[in-house]
Short mmCIF file of C-alpha atoms in Angstrom, two decimals:
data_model
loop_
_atom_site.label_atom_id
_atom_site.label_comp_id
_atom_site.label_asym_id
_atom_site.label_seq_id
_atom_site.Cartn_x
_atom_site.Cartn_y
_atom_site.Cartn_z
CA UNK A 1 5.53 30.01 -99.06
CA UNK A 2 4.05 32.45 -101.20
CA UNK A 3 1.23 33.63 -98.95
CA UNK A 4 4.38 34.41 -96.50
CA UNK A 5 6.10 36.60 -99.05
CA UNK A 6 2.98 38.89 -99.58
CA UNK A 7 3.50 40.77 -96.25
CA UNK A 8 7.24 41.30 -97.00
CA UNK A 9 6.70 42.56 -100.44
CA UNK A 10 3.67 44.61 -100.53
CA UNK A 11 5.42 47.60 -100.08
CA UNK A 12 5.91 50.72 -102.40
CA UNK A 13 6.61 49.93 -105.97
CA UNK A 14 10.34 51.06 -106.35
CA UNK A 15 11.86 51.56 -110.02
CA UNK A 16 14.58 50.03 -111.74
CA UNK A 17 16.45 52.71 -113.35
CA UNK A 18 19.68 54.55 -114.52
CA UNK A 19 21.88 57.07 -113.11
CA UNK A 20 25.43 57.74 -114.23
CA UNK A 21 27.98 56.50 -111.50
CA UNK A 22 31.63 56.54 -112.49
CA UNK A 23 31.45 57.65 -116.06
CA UNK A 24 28.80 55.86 -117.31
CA UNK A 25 25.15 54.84 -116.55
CA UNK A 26 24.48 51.87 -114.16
CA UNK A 27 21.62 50.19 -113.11
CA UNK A 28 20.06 50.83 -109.43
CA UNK A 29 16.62 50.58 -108.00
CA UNK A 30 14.84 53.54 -106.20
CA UNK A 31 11.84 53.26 -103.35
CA UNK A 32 10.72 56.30 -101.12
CA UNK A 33 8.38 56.50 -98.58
CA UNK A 34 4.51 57.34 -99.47
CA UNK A 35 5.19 61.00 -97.61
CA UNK A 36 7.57 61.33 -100.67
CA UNK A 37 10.94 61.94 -98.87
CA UNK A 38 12.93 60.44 -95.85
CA UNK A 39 16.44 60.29 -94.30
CA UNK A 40 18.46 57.95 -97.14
CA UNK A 41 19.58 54.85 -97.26
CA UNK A 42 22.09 52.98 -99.97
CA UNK A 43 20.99 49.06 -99.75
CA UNK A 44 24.21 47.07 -101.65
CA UNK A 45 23.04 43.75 -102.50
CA UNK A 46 24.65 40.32 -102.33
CA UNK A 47 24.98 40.17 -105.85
CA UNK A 48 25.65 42.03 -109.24
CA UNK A 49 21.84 41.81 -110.10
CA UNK A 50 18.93 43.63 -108.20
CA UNK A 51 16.77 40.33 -108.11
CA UNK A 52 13.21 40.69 -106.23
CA UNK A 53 14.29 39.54 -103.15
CA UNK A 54 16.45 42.80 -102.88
CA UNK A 55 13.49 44.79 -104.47
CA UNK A 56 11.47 43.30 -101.80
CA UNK A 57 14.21 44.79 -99.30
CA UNK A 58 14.59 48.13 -100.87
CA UNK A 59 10.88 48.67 -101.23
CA UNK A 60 10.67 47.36 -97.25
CA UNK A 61 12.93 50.23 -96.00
CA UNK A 62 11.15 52.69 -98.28
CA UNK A 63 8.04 51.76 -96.66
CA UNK A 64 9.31 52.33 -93.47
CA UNK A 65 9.97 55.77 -94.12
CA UNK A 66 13.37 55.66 -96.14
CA UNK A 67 14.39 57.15 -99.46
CA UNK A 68 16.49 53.96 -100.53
CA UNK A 69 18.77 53.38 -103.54
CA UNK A 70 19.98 49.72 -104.22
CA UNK A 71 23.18 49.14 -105.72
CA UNK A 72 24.79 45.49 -107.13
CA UNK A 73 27.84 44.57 -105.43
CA UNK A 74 30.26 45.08 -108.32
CA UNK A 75 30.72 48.77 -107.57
CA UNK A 76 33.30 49.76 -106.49
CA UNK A 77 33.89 51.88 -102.92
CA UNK A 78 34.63 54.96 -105.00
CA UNK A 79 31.31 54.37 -107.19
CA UNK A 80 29.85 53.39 -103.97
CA UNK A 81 30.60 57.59 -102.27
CA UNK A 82 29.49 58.26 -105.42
CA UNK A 83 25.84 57.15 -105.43
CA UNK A 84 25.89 58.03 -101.96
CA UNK A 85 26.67 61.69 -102.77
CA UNK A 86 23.78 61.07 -105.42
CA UNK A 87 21.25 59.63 -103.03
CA UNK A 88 21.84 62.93 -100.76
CA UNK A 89 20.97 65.50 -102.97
CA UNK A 90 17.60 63.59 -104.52
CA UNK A 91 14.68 66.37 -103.40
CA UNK A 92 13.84 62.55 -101.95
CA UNK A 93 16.14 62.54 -99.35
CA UNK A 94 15.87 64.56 -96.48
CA UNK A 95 18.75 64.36 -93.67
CA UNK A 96 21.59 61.80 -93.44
CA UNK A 97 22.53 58.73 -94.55
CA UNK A 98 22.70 55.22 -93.50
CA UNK A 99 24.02 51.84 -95.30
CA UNK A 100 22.50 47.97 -95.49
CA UNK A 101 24.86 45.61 -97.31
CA UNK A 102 24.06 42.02 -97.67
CA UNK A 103 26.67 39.32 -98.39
CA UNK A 104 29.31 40.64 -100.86
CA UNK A 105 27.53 43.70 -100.20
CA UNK A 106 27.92 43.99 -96.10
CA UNK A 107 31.65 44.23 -96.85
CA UNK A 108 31.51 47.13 -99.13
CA UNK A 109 28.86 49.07 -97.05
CA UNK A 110 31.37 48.86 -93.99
CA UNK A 111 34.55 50.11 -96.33
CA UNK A 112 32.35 52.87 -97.93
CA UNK A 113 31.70 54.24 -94.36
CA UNK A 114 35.03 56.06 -93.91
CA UNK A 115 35.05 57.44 -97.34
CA UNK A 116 31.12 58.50 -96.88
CA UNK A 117 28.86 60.44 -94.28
CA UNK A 118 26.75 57.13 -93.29
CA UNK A 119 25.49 57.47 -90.09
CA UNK A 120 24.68 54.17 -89.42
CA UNK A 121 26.11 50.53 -91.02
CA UNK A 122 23.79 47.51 -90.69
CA UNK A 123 24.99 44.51 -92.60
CA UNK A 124 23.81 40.68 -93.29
CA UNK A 125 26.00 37.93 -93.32
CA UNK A 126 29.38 39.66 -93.40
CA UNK A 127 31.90 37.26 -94.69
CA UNK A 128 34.01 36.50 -91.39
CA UNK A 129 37.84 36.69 -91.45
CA UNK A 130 41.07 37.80 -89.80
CA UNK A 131 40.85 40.95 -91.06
CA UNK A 132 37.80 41.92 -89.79
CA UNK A 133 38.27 43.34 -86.90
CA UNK A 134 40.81 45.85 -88.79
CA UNK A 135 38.11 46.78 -90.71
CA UNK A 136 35.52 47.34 -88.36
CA UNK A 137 38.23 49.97 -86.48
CA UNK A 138 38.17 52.16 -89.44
CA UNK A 139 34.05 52.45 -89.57
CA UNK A 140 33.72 55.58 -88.16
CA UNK A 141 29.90 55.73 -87.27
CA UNK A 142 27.80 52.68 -84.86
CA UNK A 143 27.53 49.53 -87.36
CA UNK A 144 24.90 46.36 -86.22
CA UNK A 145 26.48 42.84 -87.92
CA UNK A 146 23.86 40.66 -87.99
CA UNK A 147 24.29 36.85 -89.17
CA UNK A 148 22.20 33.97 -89.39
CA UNK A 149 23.89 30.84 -87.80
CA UNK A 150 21.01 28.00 -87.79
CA UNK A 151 22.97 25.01 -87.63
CA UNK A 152 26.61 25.56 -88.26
CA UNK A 153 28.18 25.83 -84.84
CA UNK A 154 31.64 26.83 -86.24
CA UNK A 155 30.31 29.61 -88.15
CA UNK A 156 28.21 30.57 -84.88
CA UNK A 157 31.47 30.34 -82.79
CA UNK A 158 33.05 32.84 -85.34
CA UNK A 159 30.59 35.60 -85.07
CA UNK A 160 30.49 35.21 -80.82
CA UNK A 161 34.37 34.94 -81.01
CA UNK A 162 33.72 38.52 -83.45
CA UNK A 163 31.22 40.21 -81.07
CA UNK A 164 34.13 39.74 -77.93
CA UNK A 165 36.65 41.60 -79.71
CA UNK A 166 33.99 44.97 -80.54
CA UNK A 167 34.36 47.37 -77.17
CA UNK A 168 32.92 50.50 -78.97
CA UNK A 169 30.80 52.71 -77.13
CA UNK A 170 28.50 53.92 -79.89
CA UNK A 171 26.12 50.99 -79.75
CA UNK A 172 27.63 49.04 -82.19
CA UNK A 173 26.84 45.14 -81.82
CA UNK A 174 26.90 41.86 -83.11
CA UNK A 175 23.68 39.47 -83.15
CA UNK A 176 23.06 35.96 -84.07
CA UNK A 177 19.94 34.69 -85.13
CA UNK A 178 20.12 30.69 -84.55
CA UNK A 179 16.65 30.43 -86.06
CA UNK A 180 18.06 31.10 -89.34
CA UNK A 181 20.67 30.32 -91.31
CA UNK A 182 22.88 32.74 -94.29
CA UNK A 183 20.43 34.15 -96.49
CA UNK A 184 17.55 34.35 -94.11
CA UNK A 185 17.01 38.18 -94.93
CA UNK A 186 16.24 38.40 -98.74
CA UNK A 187 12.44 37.34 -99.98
CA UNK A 188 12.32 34.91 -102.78
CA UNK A 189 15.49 32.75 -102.22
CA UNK A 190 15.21 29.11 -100.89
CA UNK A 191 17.44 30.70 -97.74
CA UNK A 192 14.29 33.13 -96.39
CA UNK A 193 13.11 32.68 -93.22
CA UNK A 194 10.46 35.30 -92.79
CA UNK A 195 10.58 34.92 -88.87
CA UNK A 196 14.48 35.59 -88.35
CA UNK A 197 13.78 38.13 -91.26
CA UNK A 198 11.21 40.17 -88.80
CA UNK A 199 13.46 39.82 -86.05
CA UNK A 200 16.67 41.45 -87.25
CA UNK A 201 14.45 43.90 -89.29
CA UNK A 202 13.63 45.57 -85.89
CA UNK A 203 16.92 45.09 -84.98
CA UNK A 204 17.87 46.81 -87.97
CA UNK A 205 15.77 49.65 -87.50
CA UNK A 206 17.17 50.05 -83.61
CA UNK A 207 19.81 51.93 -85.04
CA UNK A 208 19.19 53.42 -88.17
CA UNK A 209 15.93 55.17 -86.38
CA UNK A 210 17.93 56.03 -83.49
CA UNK A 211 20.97 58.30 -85.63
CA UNK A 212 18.53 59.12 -88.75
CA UNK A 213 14.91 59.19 -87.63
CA UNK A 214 12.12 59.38 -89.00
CA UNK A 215 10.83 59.57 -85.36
CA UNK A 216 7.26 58.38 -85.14
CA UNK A 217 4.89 58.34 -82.13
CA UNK A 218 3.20 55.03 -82.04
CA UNK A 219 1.23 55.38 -79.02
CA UNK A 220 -0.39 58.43 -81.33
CA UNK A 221 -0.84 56.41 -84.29
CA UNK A 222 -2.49 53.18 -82.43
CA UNK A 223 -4.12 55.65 -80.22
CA UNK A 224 -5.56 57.00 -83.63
CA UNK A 225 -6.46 53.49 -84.61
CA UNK A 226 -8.31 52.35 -81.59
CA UNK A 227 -10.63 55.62 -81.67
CA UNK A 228 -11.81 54.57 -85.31
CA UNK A 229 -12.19 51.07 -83.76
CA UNK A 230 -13.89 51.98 -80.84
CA UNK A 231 -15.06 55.23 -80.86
CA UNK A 232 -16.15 56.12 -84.95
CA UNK A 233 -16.72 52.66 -85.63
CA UNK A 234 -15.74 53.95 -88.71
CA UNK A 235 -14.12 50.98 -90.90
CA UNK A 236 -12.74 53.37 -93.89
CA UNK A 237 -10.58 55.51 -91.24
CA UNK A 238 -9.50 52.35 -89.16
CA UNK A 239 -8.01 51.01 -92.40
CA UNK A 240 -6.54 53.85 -93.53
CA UNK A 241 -4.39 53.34 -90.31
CA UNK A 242 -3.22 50.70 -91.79
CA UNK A 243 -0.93 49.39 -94.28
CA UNK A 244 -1.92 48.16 -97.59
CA UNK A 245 -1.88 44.41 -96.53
CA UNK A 246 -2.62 44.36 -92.88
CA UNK A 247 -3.39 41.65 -90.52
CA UNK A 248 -4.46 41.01 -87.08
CA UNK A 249 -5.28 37.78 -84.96
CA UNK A 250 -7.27 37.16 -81.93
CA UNK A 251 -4.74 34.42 -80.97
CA UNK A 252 -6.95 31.79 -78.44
CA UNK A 253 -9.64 32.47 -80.96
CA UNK A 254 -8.15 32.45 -84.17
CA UNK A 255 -10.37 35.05 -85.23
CA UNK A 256 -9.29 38.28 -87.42
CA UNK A 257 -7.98 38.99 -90.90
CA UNK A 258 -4.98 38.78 -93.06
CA UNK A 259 -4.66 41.15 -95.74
CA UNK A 260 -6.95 44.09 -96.53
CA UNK A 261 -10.25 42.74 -98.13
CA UNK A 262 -10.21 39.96 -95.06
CA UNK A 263 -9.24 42.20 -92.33
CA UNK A 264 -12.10 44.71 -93.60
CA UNK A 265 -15.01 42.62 -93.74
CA UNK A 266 -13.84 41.45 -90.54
CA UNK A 267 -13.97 44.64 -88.42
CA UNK A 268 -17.11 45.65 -90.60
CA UNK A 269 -19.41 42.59 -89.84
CA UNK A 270 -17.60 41.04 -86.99
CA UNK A 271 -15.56 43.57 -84.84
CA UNK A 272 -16.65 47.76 -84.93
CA UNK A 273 -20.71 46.82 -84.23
CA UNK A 274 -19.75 44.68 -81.39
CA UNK A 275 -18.01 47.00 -79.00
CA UNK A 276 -20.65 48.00 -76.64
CA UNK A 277 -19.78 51.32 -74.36
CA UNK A 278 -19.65 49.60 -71.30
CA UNK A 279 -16.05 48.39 -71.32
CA UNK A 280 -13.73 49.09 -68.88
CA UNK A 281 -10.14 49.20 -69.51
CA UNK A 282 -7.22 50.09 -67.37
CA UNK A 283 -3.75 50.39 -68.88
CA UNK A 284 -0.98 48.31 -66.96
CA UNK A 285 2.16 48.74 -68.90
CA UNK A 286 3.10 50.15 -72.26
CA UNK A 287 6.44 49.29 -74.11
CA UNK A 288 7.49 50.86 -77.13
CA UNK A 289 10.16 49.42 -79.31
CA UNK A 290 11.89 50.31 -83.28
CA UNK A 291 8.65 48.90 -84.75
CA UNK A 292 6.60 47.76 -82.08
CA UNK A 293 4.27 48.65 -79.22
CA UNK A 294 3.15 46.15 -76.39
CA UNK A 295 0.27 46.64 -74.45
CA UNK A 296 -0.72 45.30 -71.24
CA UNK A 297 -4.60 45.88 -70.10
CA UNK A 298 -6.86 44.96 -67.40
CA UNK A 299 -10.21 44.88 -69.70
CA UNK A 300 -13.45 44.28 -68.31
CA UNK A 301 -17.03 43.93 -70.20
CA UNK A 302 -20.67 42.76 -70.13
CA UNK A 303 -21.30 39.73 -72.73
CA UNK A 304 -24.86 41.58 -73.28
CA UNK A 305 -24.48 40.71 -77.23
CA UNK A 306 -22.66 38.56 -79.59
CA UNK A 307 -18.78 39.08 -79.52
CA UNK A 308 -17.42 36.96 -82.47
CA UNK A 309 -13.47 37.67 -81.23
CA UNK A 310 -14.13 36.56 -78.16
CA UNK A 311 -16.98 33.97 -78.36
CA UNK A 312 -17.96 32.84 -81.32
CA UNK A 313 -21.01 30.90 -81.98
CA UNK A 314 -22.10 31.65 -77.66
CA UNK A 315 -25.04 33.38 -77.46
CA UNK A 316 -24.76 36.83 -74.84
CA UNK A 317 -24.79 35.19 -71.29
CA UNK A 318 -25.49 38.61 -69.56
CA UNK A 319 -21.96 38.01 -67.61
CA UNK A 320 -19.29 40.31 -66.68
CA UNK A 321 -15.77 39.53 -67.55
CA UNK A 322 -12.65 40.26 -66.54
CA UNK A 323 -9.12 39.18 -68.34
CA UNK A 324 -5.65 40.37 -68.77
CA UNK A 325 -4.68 41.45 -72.28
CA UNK A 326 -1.70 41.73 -73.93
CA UNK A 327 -1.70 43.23 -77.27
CA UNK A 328 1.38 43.48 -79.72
CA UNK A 329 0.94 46.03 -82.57
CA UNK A 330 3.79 45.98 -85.55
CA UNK A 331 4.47 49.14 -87.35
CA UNK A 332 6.03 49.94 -90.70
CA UNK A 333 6.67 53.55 -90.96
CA UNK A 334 3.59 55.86 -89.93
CA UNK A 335 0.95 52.78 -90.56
CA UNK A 336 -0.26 49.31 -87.92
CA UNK A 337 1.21 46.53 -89.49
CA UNK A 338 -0.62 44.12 -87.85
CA UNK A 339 -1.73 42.86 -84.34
CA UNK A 340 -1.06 40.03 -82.18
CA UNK A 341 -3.65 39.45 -79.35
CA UNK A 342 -3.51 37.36 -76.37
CA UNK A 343 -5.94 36.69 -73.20
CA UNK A 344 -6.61 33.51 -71.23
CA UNK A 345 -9.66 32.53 -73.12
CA UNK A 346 -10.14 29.31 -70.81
CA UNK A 347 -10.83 31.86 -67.83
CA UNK A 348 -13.04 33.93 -70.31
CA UNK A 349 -15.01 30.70 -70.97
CA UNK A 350 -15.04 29.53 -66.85
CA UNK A 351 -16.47 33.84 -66.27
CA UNK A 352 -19.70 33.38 -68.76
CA UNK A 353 -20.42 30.00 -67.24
CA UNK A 354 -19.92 27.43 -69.97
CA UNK A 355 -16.45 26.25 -69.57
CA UNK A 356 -16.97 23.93 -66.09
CA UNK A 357 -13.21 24.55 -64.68
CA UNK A 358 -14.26 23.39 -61.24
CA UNK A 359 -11.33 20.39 -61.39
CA UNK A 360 -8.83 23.00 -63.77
CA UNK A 361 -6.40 25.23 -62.43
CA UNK A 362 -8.22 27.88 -64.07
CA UNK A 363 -8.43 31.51 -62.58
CA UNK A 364 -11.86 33.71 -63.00
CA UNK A 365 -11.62 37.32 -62.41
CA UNK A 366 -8.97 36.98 -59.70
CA UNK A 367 -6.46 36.62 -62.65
CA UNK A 368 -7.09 40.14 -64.29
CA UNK A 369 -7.25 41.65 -60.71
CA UNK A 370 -4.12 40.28 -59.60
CA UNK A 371 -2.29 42.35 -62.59
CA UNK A 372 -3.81 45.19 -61.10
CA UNK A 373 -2.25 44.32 -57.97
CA UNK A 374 0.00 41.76 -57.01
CA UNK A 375 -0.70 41.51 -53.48
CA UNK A 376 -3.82 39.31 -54.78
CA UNK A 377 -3.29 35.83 -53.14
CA UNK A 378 -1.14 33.19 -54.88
CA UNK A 379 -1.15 30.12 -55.30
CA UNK A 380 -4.59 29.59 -54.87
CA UNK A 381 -4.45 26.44 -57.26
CA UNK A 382 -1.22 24.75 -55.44
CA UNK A 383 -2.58 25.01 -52.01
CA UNK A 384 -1.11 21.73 -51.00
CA UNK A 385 1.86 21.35 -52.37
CA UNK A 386 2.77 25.05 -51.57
CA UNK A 387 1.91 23.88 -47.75
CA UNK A 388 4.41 21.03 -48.37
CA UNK A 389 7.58 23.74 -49.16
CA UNK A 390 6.17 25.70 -45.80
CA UNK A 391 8.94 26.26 -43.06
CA UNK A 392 11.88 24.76 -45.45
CA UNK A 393 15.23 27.27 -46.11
CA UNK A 394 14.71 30.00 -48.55
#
């Protein structure tokens, strides 16, 4: 459990410090982004203290390009307009302001709004009742409710019955996350669920990126991180793309790195020396999302010389292959997070000759060229029983 923590919490180091709200000095914790300023956000916990899980949190959003000051949730909505007011003129913040409350928290972030300038609400595991929808009238900017609903059906018919009665037109919107249950958001408490967590992060960022910003071009910054890759070969500048504990997997192959010392020696000994210049790549679609870019290639290459990511321990054959890739880079703020890779390694194997697919429904090169165009043949592996449907009603 531990190991899954790191990549939540490796973020800035935030402080725990003072400032004087309502009279007297309180407790909060600060994080800002690495460029040293950011559009603001006030992060009101689910409880009085500022444990590590909401450290984790505060140091997350800060990372992703926020100035962010975390609050307990025994202020009060004046002290709350307060520290906002506070937060705004840091030399930290630059721009607007947006809100995250968790728990007892996601209540007071959603009254603050109407005394406040948020831009933005996005709240975790709002306590559900008949006066919510009241409530939710008087938040005057878009607002995301997102709840965590793993097995409790009646708490799961609350929040769909809650997302009916919301007709806005700013974007607001409710989402439920049935692979988690309350809690799933904060690091360190037995509730975590660092999947769901990922999920309605990006969810989370949907909106605040969309009113505040910061506005970053991923297809740049991977663009950026393939040339070092490719291009350079140049290990220091490829990992100086990315964040301080990075990760990526070859998924058929299992090959890659997690964290920075693994991912390194990685692309210096087993990835940057083994792209030849004789690979052919053809873009087919690219998707861009809050945090994430998906790529679709047609890739085609000579195995002329050992390629670990692709086939390790196979000596070069001398054959050309062709495969359909699919890669899936995370972001956090201006750096790769980490990336997901996916091809059909069992055609891979059947293209260099040592994978005998002869009785497998196994495409060779046909598959990568049927991405390119889809007026390829189908069905080529279902000949018969595709003859059997022939003639019937469509």
């Amino acid at each position: 459990m531990a190991e899954e923590k790191t990549y939540q919490t490796h973020s800035l180091a935030g402080d725990l410090t003072e400032i004087k709200i309502g009279g007297r000095n309180r407790k909060v914790f600060v994080a800002v982004h690495h460029s040293g300023t950011g559009p603001g956000i006030i992060l009101i916990a689910d409880q009085e203290e500022i444990d590590a899980g909401i450290k984790a949190c505060t140091n997350l959003f800060a990372e992703e390009g926020y100035s962010v000051l975390a609050l307990g949730c025994h202020f009060s909505v004046e002290e709350i307009k307060e520290a906002s007011q506070i937060l705004k003129n840091f030399p930290q913040t630059e721009g607007n302001l947006a809100s995250i409350g968790y728990g007892n928290g996601a209540l007071l972030a959603l009254k603050a709004a109407s005394l406040t300038n948020f831009s933005a609400v996005v709240t975790f595991d709002l306590k559900i009742s008949g006066n919510s929808e009241a409530l939710l009238d008087t938040v005057p900017c878009p607002f995301f409710l997102q709840f965590g609903t793993q097995n409790q059906p009646e708490y799961a018919a609350r929040v769909a019955k809650l997302k009916e009665q919301i007709h806005r037109k700013d974007g607001s919107s409710v989402f439920a996350f049935e692979e988690g249950g309350k809690g799933f958001s904060i690091p360190f408490r037995g509730t975590y669920n660092k999947i769901t967590d990922d999920l309605a992060h990006s969810r989370s960022l949907e909106l605040i990126r969309r009113v505040l910003g910061p506005y970053y071009d991923y297809e740049e910054l991977f663009a950026k991180h393939v040339y070092h890759e490719f291009i350079t070969r140049d290990v220091e500048a490829t990992m100086q793309t990315m964040i301080g504990d990075p990760y990526v997997n070859h998924v058929p192959t299992l090959s890659g790195g997690v964290g920075y010392e693994m991912l390194k020696r990685f692309y210096k000994y087993h990835f940057v020396d083994q792209n030849s210049g004789g690979r052919d790549r053809i873009r087919v679609s690219y998707t861009i999302g809050p945090n994430r870019l998906v790529l679709e290639n047609y890739t085609k290459f000579v195995h002329d010389s050992l390629i670990d990511r692709y086939f390790p321990g196979i000596a070069p054959t001398g054959k050309t292959v062709e495969i359909a890739t699919v890669i899936i880079v995370k972001f956090r703020g201006d750096k790769v997070c980490h990336e997901h890779l996916y091809w059909d390694q069992g055609s891979a194997l059947k293209q260099i000759g040592v994978l005998d697919a002869s009785n497998l429904p196994i495409a060779g090169p046909e598959a990568a060229r049927k991405v390119l165009d889809e007026n390829q043949p189908s069905n080529i592996f279902m000949q018969e029983a595709w003859s059997q449907s022939k003639g019937k009603p469509v």
